[in-house]
Amino acid sequence: MKKYRDQTHQFVAEGPKVCHDLLGRARLNFMACTDSFEVEGIKPDKMIRVTEDELHKVSFLQHPQQVLCIFEKMKPSISIDDVVKKSVNHLTLLLDGVQDPGNMGTIIRIADWFGIDDIICSHQSADIWNPKVVQATMGSIARVNVFYTDLQQLLAKKPDNIPVYGTFLDGEPLGKRSLSRGGFLVMGNEGNGISAELRHYIDHPILIPSYPPGHETADSLNVAIATAIMCHEFRREYGRTYQT
């Protein structure tokens, strides 16, 4: 429960991949033949061997994955003020009320894939230490800084040279406008999109067009899918720059 995660400053992670990355590049070698594991690198404070039945009782997963770890919450490696400063030349994600844990975790994983180091969330967004969020990141939570703040205040105080992009159904079709190397990319709530309070700050409203034009289709895209498309477009436009 979130209140206990806040009280203890701890969270739960499950599975070899997620735990491996959170252990700070330590290597977990599982040996089924001996029903044991060895840890090289960073050692956990305690290692408790449990039966398969015991693991089922404490696991959040329908099919437990060999290991469950309790970690101290990690602090971002950079301040939010420094994130804003570097956003002139680096893309930063702003999540406005993304509440589904699966979407939150997937967006963190997408950010990691596209080399986006920082995500700034509204206070209405899902808690990144929720076990479902941690699981969905597949270890990327160990490499991406995530902050929570009042996004309206953040955007009101941002430097003028940081462009702000956001996805809207009435925006300019993606591909019609040149994208900048850096800036803020705002992604909205699953049901309501970007809140009315933040729309005023969006310099570049973008539409991800459906295909073919005029064809009856879904009303909207999943926010994690939309984030992946937008991140790909930013990276595609500046692919040569990043390669050099």
CSV table of C-alpha atoms in Angstrom, one decimal:
chain,number,residue,atom,x,y,z
A,1,MET,CA,0.0,0.0,0.0
A,2,LYS,CA,1.2,3.5,-0.8
A,3,LYS,CA,1.0,4.8,2.8
A,4,TYR,CA,3.3,2.0,3.9
A,5,ARG,CA,5.7,2.6,1.0
A,6,ASP,CA,5.8,6.3,2.1
A,7,GLN,CA,6.3,5.4,5.8
A,8,THR,CA,9.1,2.9,5.2
A,9,HIS,CA,10.6,4.6,2.1
A,10,GLN,CA,10.7,1.1,0.5
A,11,PHE,CA,9.1,-0.6,-2.4
A,12,VAL,CA,8.8,-4.2,-3.8
A,13,ALA,CA,10.2,-5.5,-7.1
A,14,GLU,CA,9.8,-8.9,-8.6
A,15,GLY,CA,11.6,-11.0,-11.2
A,16,PRO,CA,15.3,-11.6,-12.2
A,17,LYS,CA,15.4,-8.8,-14.8
A,18,VAL,CA,13.9,-6.0,-12.6
A,19,CYS,CA,15.8,-7.0,-9.5
A,20,HIS,CA,19.0,-7.4,-11.5
A,21,ASP,CA,18.8,-3.8,-12.8
A,22,LEU,CA,17.8,-2.4,-9.4
A,23,LEU,CA,20.7,-4.1,-7.7
A,24,GLY,CA,22.9,-1.7,-9.6
A,25,ARG,CA,24.3,-3.9,-12.4
A,26,ALA,CA,24.8,-6.8,-9.9
A,27,ARG,CA,24.4,-10.1,-11.6
A,28,LEU,CA,21.9,-12.6,-10.4
A,29,ASN,CA,22.8,-16.1,-11.4
A,30,PHE,CA,20.0,-18.5,-10.9
A,31,MET,CA,20.8,-22.2,-10.7
A,32,ALA,CA,17.7,-24.4,-10.9
A,33,CYS,CA,19.7,-27.5,-10.3
A,34,THR,CA,20.7,-26.4,-6.8
A,35,ASP,CA,17.6,-24.2,-6.1
A,36,SER,CA,19.8,-21.3,-5.0
A,37,PHE,CA,21.3,-18.1,-6.4
A,38,GLU,CA,24.5,-16.2,-6.1
A,39,VAL,CA,24.9,-12.5,-6.2
A,40,GLU,CA,28.0,-10.8,-7.6
A,41,GLY,CA,28.5,-7.1,-7.1
A,42,ILE,CA,26.1,-5.4,-4.7
A,43,LYS,CA,25.1,-7.7,-1.9
A,44,PRO,CA,21.5,-7.5,-0.5
A,45,ASP,CA,21.2,-7.0,3.3
A,46,LYS,CA,19.3,-10.2,3.7
A,47,MET,CA,18.6,-13.3,1.5
A,48,ILE,CA,15.8,-15.5,2.6
A,49,ARG,CA,15.2,-18.8,0.9
A,50,VAL,CA,11.5,-19.6,0.5
A,51,THR,CA,9.4,-22.4,-0.9
A,52,GLU,CA,7.4,-22.1,-4.1
A,53,ASP,CA,4.2,-22.0,-2.0
A,54,GLU,CA,5.6,-19.2,0.2
A,55,LEU,CA,6.6,-17.2,-2.8
A,56,HIS,CA,3.1,-17.5,-4.2
A,57,LYS,CA,1.7,-16.1,-0.9
A,58,VAL,CA,3.8,-12.9,-1.0
A,59,SER,CA,4.0,-12.3,-4.7
A,60,PHE,CA,1.9,-9.7,-6.6
A,61,LEU,CA,2.2,-11.8,-9.7
A,62,GLN,CA,0.0,-14.7,-10.9
A,63,HIS,CA,3.1,-16.6,-11.8
A,64,PRO,CA,6.0,-15.6,-9.4
A,65,GLN,CA,9.4,-15.2,-11.0
A,66,GLN,CA,11.9,-16.8,-8.7
A,67,VAL,CA,12.8,-13.7,-6.7
A,68,LEU,CA,11.2,-10.9,-4.8
A,69,CYS,CA,13.2,-7.9,-3.5
A,70,ILE,CA,12.5,-5.0,-1.1
A,71,PHE,CA,14.4,-1.9,-2.0
A,72,GLU,CA,14.9,1.6,-0.5
A,73,LYS,CA,13.3,4.2,-2.7
A,74,MET,CA,15.9,5.8,-5.0
A,75,LYS,CA,16.3,9.5,-5.2
A,76,PRO,CA,16.8,11.2,-8.6
A,77,SER,CA,20.4,11.8,-9.6
A,78,ILE,CA,19.7,15.4,-10.6
A,79,SER,CA,17.5,18.2,-9.3
A,80,ILE,CA,14.3,19.2,-11.0
A,81,ASP,CA,15.8,22.7,-11.6
A,82,ASP,CA,18.7,21.2,-13.5
A,83,VAL,CA,16.3,19.1,-15.6
A,84,VAL,CA,14.5,22.2,-16.6
A,85,LYS,CA,17.8,23.9,-17.6
A,86,LYS,CA,19.0,21.0,-19.7
A,87,SER,CA,15.6,20.7,-21.4
A,88,VAL,CA,16.7,23.4,-23.9
A,89,ASN,CA,18.7,20.7,-25.6
A,90,HIS,CA,17.2,17.5,-24.2
A,91,LEU,CA,13.7,16.1,-24.4
A,92,THR,CA,11.9,15.8,-21.1
A,93,LEU,CA,8.5,14.0,-20.6
A,94,LEU,CA,5.8,15.7,-18.6
A,95,LEU,CA,2.9,13.3,-17.5
A,96,ASP,CA,-0.3,15.1,-16.7
A,97,GLY,CA,-2.5,12.7,-14.7
A,98,VAL,CA,-1.4,9.4,-16.1
A,99,GLN,CA,-3.0,7.2,-13.6
A,100,ASP,CA,-2.8,3.6,-14.9
A,101,PRO,CA,0.2,1.8,-13.3
A,102,GLY,CA,0.7,-0.2,-16.5
A,103,ASN,CA,0.8,2.9,-18.6
A,104,MET,CA,3.1,4.7,-16.2
A,105,GLY,CA,5.6,1.8,-16.1
A,106,THR,CA,5.5,1.3,-19.9
A,107,ILE,CA,6.2,5.1,-20.4
A,108,ILE,CA,9.3,4.8,-18.1
A,109,ARG,CA,10.5,1.9,-20.2
A,110,ILE,CA,9.9,3.8,-23.4
A,111,ALA,CA,11.8,6.8,-22.1
A,112,ASP,CA,14.7,4.5,-21.2
A,113,TRP,CA,14.7,3.0,-24.7
A,114,PHE,CA,14.7,6.4,-26.4
A,115,GLY,CA,17.4,7.8,-24.2
A,116,ILE,CA,15.2,10.2,-22.2
A,117,ASP,CA,16.7,10.6,-18.8
A,118,ASP,CA,13.9,12.5,-17.0
A,119,ILE,CA,10.2,12.4,-16.5
A,120,ILE,CA,8.2,15.0,-14.5
A,121,CYS,CA,4.8,14.0,-13.3
A,122,SER,CA,1.8,15.8,-11.9
A,123,HIS,CA,0.8,14.9,-8.4
A,124,GLN,CA,-2.3,13.2,-9.9
A,125,SER,CA,-0.2,10.6,-11.7
A,126,ALA,CA,0.4,7.0,-10.6
A,127,ASP,CA,3.0,6.3,-7.9
A,128,ILE,CA,6.1,5.0,-9.6
A,129,TRP,CA,6.8,2.7,-6.6
A,130,ASN,CA,3.5,0.8,-7.1
A,131,PRO,CA,4.5,-2.8,-7.7
A,132,LYS,CA,2.6,-2.8,-11.1
A,133,VAL,CA,4.5,0.2,-12.2
A,134,VAL,CA,7.8,-1.2,-11.1
A,135,GLN,CA,7.1,-4.5,-12.9
A,136,ALA,CA,6.0,-2.7,-16.1
A,137,THR,CA,9.3,-0.8,-16.3
A,138,MET,CA,11.2,-4.1,-16.6
A,139,GLY,CA,14.2,-2.5,-14.8
A,140,SER,CA,14.1,0.9,-16.6
A,141,ILE,CA,13.1,2.5,-13.3
A,142,ALA,CA,16.7,2.1,-12.2
A,143,ARG,CA,17.9,4.4,-15.1
A,144,VAL,CA,15.2,7.1,-15.4
A,145,ASN,CA,14.8,10.1,-13.0
A,146,VAL,CA,11.1,10.6,-12.1
A,147,PHE,CA,9.8,13.7,-10.3
A,148,TYR,CA,6.4,14.8,-9.0
A,149,THR,CA,5.5,18.5,-9.0
A,150,ASP,CA,2.8,21.0,-9.9
A,151,LEU,CA,3.1,21.1,-13.7
A,152,GLN,CA,1.2,24.3,-14.1
A,153,GLN,CA,3.6,26.1,-11.8
A,154,LEU,CA,6.5,24.4,-13.6
A,155,LEU,CA,5.3,25.5,-17.1
A,156,ALA,CA,4.5,29.0,-15.9
A,157,LYS,CA,8.1,29.5,-14.7
A,158,LYS,CA,10.0,27.8,-17.5
A,159,PRO,CA,12.5,29.7,-19.7
A,160,ASP,CA,11.0,31.0,-22.9
A,161,ASN,CA,13.5,29.0,-25.0
A,162,ILE,CA,12.1,25.7,-24.0
A,163,PRO,CA,9.3,24.6,-26.4
A,164,VAL,CA,6.3,22.7,-25.1
A,165,TYR,CA,4.7,20.0,-27.2
A,166,GLY,CA,1.4,18.2,-26.5
A,167,THR,CA,-0.9,15.7,-28.2
A,168,PHE,CA,-4.4,16.8,-29.1
A,169,LEU,CA,-7.1,15.5,-31.5
A,170,ASP,CA,-7.3,19.0,-33.0
A,171,GLY,CA,-3.5,19.5,-33.2
A,172,GLU,CA,-1.3,19.9,-36.3
A,173,PRO,CA,-0.7,16.5,-37.9
A,174,LEU,CA,2.6,14.9,-36.9
A,175,GLY,CA,5.1,15.4,-39.7
A,176,LYS,CA,3.8,18.8,-40.8
A,177,ARG,CA,5.9,20.6,-38.2
A,178,SER,CA,9.6,20.4,-37.5
A,179,LEU,CA,10.5,19.1,-34.0
A,180,SER,CA,13.2,20.6,-31.9
A,181,ARG,CA,16.1,18.8,-30.3
A,182,GLY,CA,14.9,19.5,-26.8
A,183,GLY,CA,11.9,20.7,-24.9
A,184,PHE,CA,8.9,19.4,-22.9
A,185,LEU,CA,6.6,16.8,-24.3
A,186,VAL,CA,3.3,16.7,-22.3
A,187,MET,CA,1.2,13.5,-22.4
A,188,GLY,CA,-2.2,13.6,-20.8
A,189,ASN,CA,-4.6,11.5,-18.8
A,190,GLU,CA,-6.0,8.3,-20.3
A,191,GLY,CA,-9.6,9.5,-20.4
A,192,ASN,CA,-9.4,13.3,-20.6
A,193,GLY,CA,-6.1,14.0,-22.3
A,194,ILE,CA,-4.1,17.1,-21.3
A,195,SER,CA,-5.9,19.1,-18.6
A,196,ALA,CA,-7.4,22.5,-19.4
A,197,GLU,CA,-5.0,24.2,-16.9
A,198,LEU,CA,-2.0,23.1,-19.0
A,199,ARG,CA,-3.4,23.7,-22.5
A,200,HIS,CA,-2.5,27.3,-22.3
A,201,TYR,CA,1.2,26.5,-22.1
A,202,ILE,CA,1.3,24.1,-25.1
A,203,ASP,CA,3.2,25.9,-27.9
A,204,HIS,CA,3.0,23.1,-30.4
A,205,PRO,CA,-0.2,21.0,-30.3
A,206,ILE,CA,0.4,17.8,-32.2
A,207,LEU,CA,-2.1,15.3,-33.7
A,208,ILE,CA,-1.0,11.7,-34.4
A,209,PRO,CA,-3.0,11.1,-37.5
A,210,SER,CA,-4.9,7.9,-38.2
A,211,TYR,CA,-4.6,6.0,-41.5
A,212,PRO,CA,-6.0,6.1,-44.1
A,213,PRO,CA,-7.5,9.7,-43.8
A,214,GLY,CA,-11.2,9.6,-43.4
A,215,HIS,CA,-11.3,6.0,-42.5
A,216,GLU,CA,-13.5,5.1,-39.4
A,217,THR,CA,-11.1,4.2,-36.6
A,218,ALA,CA,-10.6,4.2,-32.8
A,219,ASP,CA,-11.4,7.4,-30.9
A,220,SER,CA,-7.9,7.7,-29.5
A,221,LEU,CA,-4.6,6.0,-28.8
A,222,ASN,CA,-3.4,4.5,-25.6
A,223,VAL,CA,-1.2,7.1,-23.8
A,224,ALA,CA,1.9,4.8,-23.7
A,225,ILE,CA,1.5,4.0,-27.4
A,226,ALA,CA,1.2,7.7,-28.2
A,227,THR,CA,4.3,8.5,-26.1
A,228,ALA,CA,6.3,5.9,-28.0
A,229,ILE,CA,5.2,7.3,-31.4
A,230,MET,CA,6.1,10.9,-30.3
A,231,CYS,CA,9.5,9.9,-28.9
A,232,HIS,CA,10.3,8.0,-32.1
A,233,GLU,CA,9.5,11.1,-34.2
A,234,PHE,CA,11.8,13.3,-32.0
A,235,ARG,CA,14.6,10.8,-32.3
A,236,ARG,CA,14.1,10.1,-36.0
A,237,GLU,CA,14.3,13.8,-36.8
A,238,TYR,CA,17.6,14.1,-34.8
A,239,GLY,CA,18.9,10.7,-35.4
A,240,ARG,CA,22.0,11.9,-37.3
A,241,THR,CA,22.8,14.4,-34.5
A,242,TYR,CA,22.6,11.7,-31.9
A,243,GLN,CA,24.8,9.3,-33.9
A,244,THR,CA,27.5,11.9,-34.2
